[in-house]
Amino acid sequence: PGEAPGQGGFSIIDLRDLSNPAQVKTVRSPASAPNPVFTGGAGHFWDIDDGGIAWHTGSGGTAAFDITNPLNPLALGGTNAEGVKTPLNDFIHHNSARPNAGSFKPGAAPSLANGNVALITEEDYANDGDEVACDRSGTFQTWAVPDLDGATYRAGNPGLEAGKGTMTPLDSFQAPAESGGGLSTPVGGFCSAHWFDYHQSGVIAQGWYQQGLRIIDVNDPRTIKQSGYFTAGASEVWDAYWVPARNADGTAKANREKTNIVYTADALRGIDVLEVSGLPPAVQPRKPTRPAKDPFQSPANPR
């Protein structure tokens, strides 16, 4: 929903009474702005990073929100004009993650350690036959996040229109067209990237529909590289999950460390359990210079 027909937005829901949830309000979002496929606009996914910033993906690209006051979220920025057109968004920005967000430093060189790289899936399975053409189907992308200066962003974009943020694309990747090998049956069918999960080594596990599981190294966000894959004939991998590392008592480790085991959710095969060897060392985040309780507060970015 949006504030007006065709604008695109999201709902804030009051869940204090779980038997009677209530919509409190709707809020405009650049990420759910209309495009030629979703003419009324469509938001898709929320990810809240370890810096407390909420990321919204959808038909209008990707946008960041300060949700310190959850009833009055403030737009902080989003993808630039490249995020609302071919080849980086033919259908929808599907889901995202920003590793090491607590180490964010405005203006720093894009790197996982600096917390200023957004990882984004572009799903595309219903656009002029792209669902059966791997070289035109949905991609996995890296984007630079140069700032989260919400005051400047909102002043220059009071209508919260899509494509007016400062985030810029670094690289995009299509499997198996770029990497070679790994084609499932039918060859070339239903190729789009879908859900992914980030590993502390700077490697993601990505479900790629009929092209199986893709293991992708993003340590150099300007040069995305496939490290491996698993396909199994008739397959449709929707999601991939790194298994959490656990303490001796069985609880997951507080730092979200993950093992080298991947579970895939496959619409045809069920669940596959896979072991990934040769992962790089863990990325060492830059030490944050701001208080952990509010890593994005600054005089230039008032809340």
CSV table of C-alpha atoms in Angstrom, one decimal, residues 96-259:
chain,number,residue,atom,x,y,z
A,96,SER,CA,19.4,-7.4,0.5
A,97,ALA,CA,22.0,-7.4,3.2
A,98,ARG,CA,24.7,-4.9,4.4
A,99,PRO,CA,27.5,-6.8,6.2
A,100,ASN,CA,29.4,-5.2,9.1
A,101,ALA,CA,27.0,-2.3,9.1
A,102,GLY,CA,28.2,-1.2,12.6
A,103,SER,CA,31.6,-0.3,11.0
A,104,PHE,CA,30.1,2.2,8.5
A,105,LYS,CA,32.1,5.3,7.7
A,106,PRO,CA,30.7,7.8,5.2
A,107,GLY,CA,32.9,8.4,2.2
A,108,ALA,CA,35.1,5.4,2.8
A,109,ALA,CA,36.2,3.1,-0.1
A,110,PRO,CA,33.6,0.4,-0.7
A,111,SER,CA,34.5,-2.7,1.2
A,112,LEU,CA,32.9,-5.3,3.4
A,113,ALA,CA,35.1,-4.3,6.2
A,114,ASN,CA,33.8,-0.7,6.0
A,115,GLY,CA,30.2,-1.7,6.2
A,116,ASN,CA,29.3,0.3,3.1
A,117,VAL,CA,28.5,-2.4,0.6
A,118,ALA,CA,24.9,-3.5,0.0
A,119,LEU,CA,24.3,-7.0,-1.4
A,120,ILE,CA,21.1,-7.1,-3.5
A,121,THR,CA,19.3,-9.8,-5.4
A,122,GLU,CA,17.4,-8.6,-8.5
A,123,GLU,CA,14.8,-11.2,-9.3
A,124,ASP,CA,13.5,-11.3,-12.9
A,125,TYR,CA,11.4,-14.2,-14.0
A,126,ALA,CA,8.5,-12.6,-15.9
A,127,ASN,CA,9.8,-10.0,-18.3
A,128,ASP,CA,9.8,-10.6,-22.0
A,129,GLY,CA,11.0,-14.2,-21.7
A,130,ASP,CA,13.9,-13.4,-19.4
A,131,GLU,CA,12.9,-16.3,-17.2
A,132,VAL,CA,14.3,-18.7,-19.8
A,133,ALA,CA,17.3,-16.7,-20.9
A,134,CYS,CA,20.1,-16.8,-18.4
A,135,ASP,CA,22.0,-13.9,-19.9
A,136,ARG,CA,18.9,-11.6,-19.3
A,137,SER,CA,17.5,-13.0,-16.1
A,138,GLY,CA,17.8,-11.7,-12.6
A,139,THR,CA,21.2,-11.0,-11.1
A,140,PHE,CA,23.1,-10.7,-7.8
A,141,GLN,CA,24.5,-7.2,-7.3
A,142,THR,CA,26.8,-5.2,-5.1
A,143,TRP,CA,26.2,-1.5,-4.4
A,144,ALA,CA,28.3,1.2,-2.8
A,145,VAL,CA,26.7,3.1,0.1
A,146,PRO,CA,28.6,6.4,0.3
A,147,ASP,CA,26.5,8.0,3.0
A,148,LEU,CA,23.3,7.7,5.0
A,149,ASP,CA,22.7,11.5,5.2
A,150,GLY,CA,19.0,11.4,5.7
A,151,ALA,CA,18.5,15.1,6.2
A,152,THR,CA,20.1,15.9,2.8
A,153,TYR,CA,18.4,13.1,1.0
A,154,ARG,CA,14.9,14.1,2.3
A,155,ALA,CA,15.5,17.8,1.5
A,156,GLY,CA,16.5,17.0,-2.1
A,157,ASN,CA,13.8,14.4,-2.5
A,158,PRO,CA,10.8,15.4,-0.5
A,159,GLY,CA,8.5,13.2,-2.5
A,160,LEU,CA,10.7,10.2,-1.8
A,161,GLU,CA,10.9,9.3,-5.5
A,162,ALA,CA,12.8,6.2,-6.6
A,163,GLY,CA,16.2,6.5,-8.3
A,164,LYS,CA,17.3,9.7,-6.5
A,165,GLY,CA,19.6,8.1,-3.9
A,166,THR,CA,23.4,8.2,-3.8
A,167,MET,CA,24.0,4.4,-3.8
A,168,THR,CA,25.9,3.4,-7.0
A,169,PRO,CA,26.3,-0.1,-8.5
A,170,LEU,CA,29.7,-1.8,-8.2
A,171,ASP,CA,29.1,-5.1,-10.1
A,172,SER,CA,26.4,-7.6,-11.0
A,173,PHE,CA,26.6,-11.3,-11.7
A,174,GLN,CA,24.5,-13.8,-13.7
A,175,ALA,CA,24.7,-17.5,-13.2
A,176,PRO,CA,25.5,-19.6,-15.1
A,177,ALA,CA,26.0,-17.3,-18.0
A,178,GLU,CA,29.1,-15.6,-16.5
A,179,SER,CA,30.7,-18.5,-14.7
A,180,GLY,CA,30.3,-21.4,-17.0
A,181,GLY,CA,28.9,-24.8,-16.1
A,182,GLY,CA,26.3,-25.8,-13.7
A,183,LEU,CA,23.3,-25.7,-15.9
A,184,SER,CA,20.4,-27.7,-14.6
A,185,THR,CA,17.6,-29.2,-16.8
A,186,PRO,CA,16.0,-27.7,-18.7
A,187,VAL,CA,19.0,-25.9,-20.0
A,188,GLY,CA,18.5,-22.1,-19.6
A,189,GLY,CA,15.2,-22.4,-17.8
A,190,PHE,CA,14.1,-20.2,-14.9
A,191,CYS,CA,17.5,-18.7,-14.1
A,192,SER,CA,16.9,-15.8,-11.8
A,193,ALA,CA,18.8,-15.2,-8.6
A,194,HIS,CA,16.6,-15.5,-5.5
A,195,TRP,CA,17.3,-15.6,-1.7
A,196,PHE,CA,20.8,-15.6,-0.3
A,197,ASP,CA,22.7,-15.7,3.0
A,198,TYR,CA,26.0,-14.0,3.9
A,199,HIS,CA,28.9,-15.8,5.5
A,200,GLN,CA,31.5,-14.0,7.6
A,201,SER,CA,34.2,-15.0,5.1
A,202,GLY,CA,32.7,-12.6,2.5
A,203,VAL,CA,31.0,-15.4,0.6
A,204,ILE,CA,27.3,-15.8,0.0
A,205,ALA,CA,25.2,-18.9,-0.7
A,206,GLN,CA,22.5,-18.0,-3.2
A,207,GLY,CA,19.5,-19.9,-4.4
A,208,TRP,CA,19.3,-19.6,-8.2
A,209,TYR,CA,16.0,-21.4,-9.0
A,210,GLN,CA,16.7,-24.1,-11.7
A,211,GLN,CA,20.4,-23.2,-11.7
A,212,GLY,CA,20.8,-24.6,-8.2
A,213,LEU,CA,23.0,-23.3,-5.4
A,214,ARG,CA,25.7,-20.7,-6.2
A,215,ILE,CA,28.6,-19.9,-3.9
A,216,ILE,CA,29.7,-16.4,-4.6
A,217,ASP,CA,32.8,-14.5,-3.3
A,218,VAL,CA,32.1,-10.7,-2.8
A,219,ASN,CA,35.4,-9.8,-0.9
A,220,ASP,CA,36.1,-7.6,-3.8
A,221,PRO,CA,32.7,-6.0,-4.3
A,222,ARG,CA,33.8,-4.6,-7.7
A,223,THR,CA,34.5,-8.0,-9.0
A,224,ILE,CA,32.0,-10.7,-8.0
A,225,LYS,CA,33.3,-14.2,-8.5
A,226,GLN,CA,31.6,-17.6,-8.3
A,227,SER,CA,33.5,-20.0,-6.1
A,228,GLY,CA,31.4,-23.1,-6.7
A,229,TYR,CA,27.9,-24.4,-7.4
A,230,PHE,CA,25.7,-27.4,-6.9
A,231,THR,CA,23.0,-28.4,-9.3
A,232,ALA,CA,21.1,-31.7,-9.5
A,233,GLY,CA,19.1,-32.1,-12.7
A,234,ALA,CA,15.5,-31.4,-11.8
A,235,SER,CA,16.0,-28.6,-9.2
A,236,GLU,CA,14.5,-25.3,-8.1
A,237,VAL,CA,16.5,-23.8,-5.3
A,238,TRP,CA,14.6,-21.0,-3.7
A,239,ASP,CA,16.9,-20.2,-0.7
A,240,ALA,CA,20.2,-21.2,0.8
A,241,TYR,CA,21.2,-20.9,4.5
A,242,TRP,CA,24.6,-21.1,6.2
A,243,VAL,CA,24.2,-23.2,9.3
A,244,PRO,CA,25.1,-21.1,12.5
A,245,ALA,CA,28.1,-22.0,14.5
A,246,ARG,CA,27.1,-23.1,18.0
A,247,ASN,CA,28.5,-23.0,21.6
A,248,ALA,CA,29.0,-26.1,23.6
A,249,ASP,CA,25.5,-25.8,25.1
A,250,GLY,CA,24.0,-25.8,21.6
A,251,THR,CA,23.1,-22.1,21.4
A,252,ALA,CA,24.1,-20.1,18.4
A,253,LYS,CA,27.1,-17.9,18.8
A,254,ALA,CA,26.3,-14.3,19.6
A,255,ASN,CA,28.6,-12.9,16.8
A,256,ARG,CA,26.4,-14.7,14.2
A,257,GLU,CA,29.4,-16.8,13.1
A,258,LYS,CA,28.4,-19.5,10.6
A,259,THR,CA,29.8,-22.9,9.7
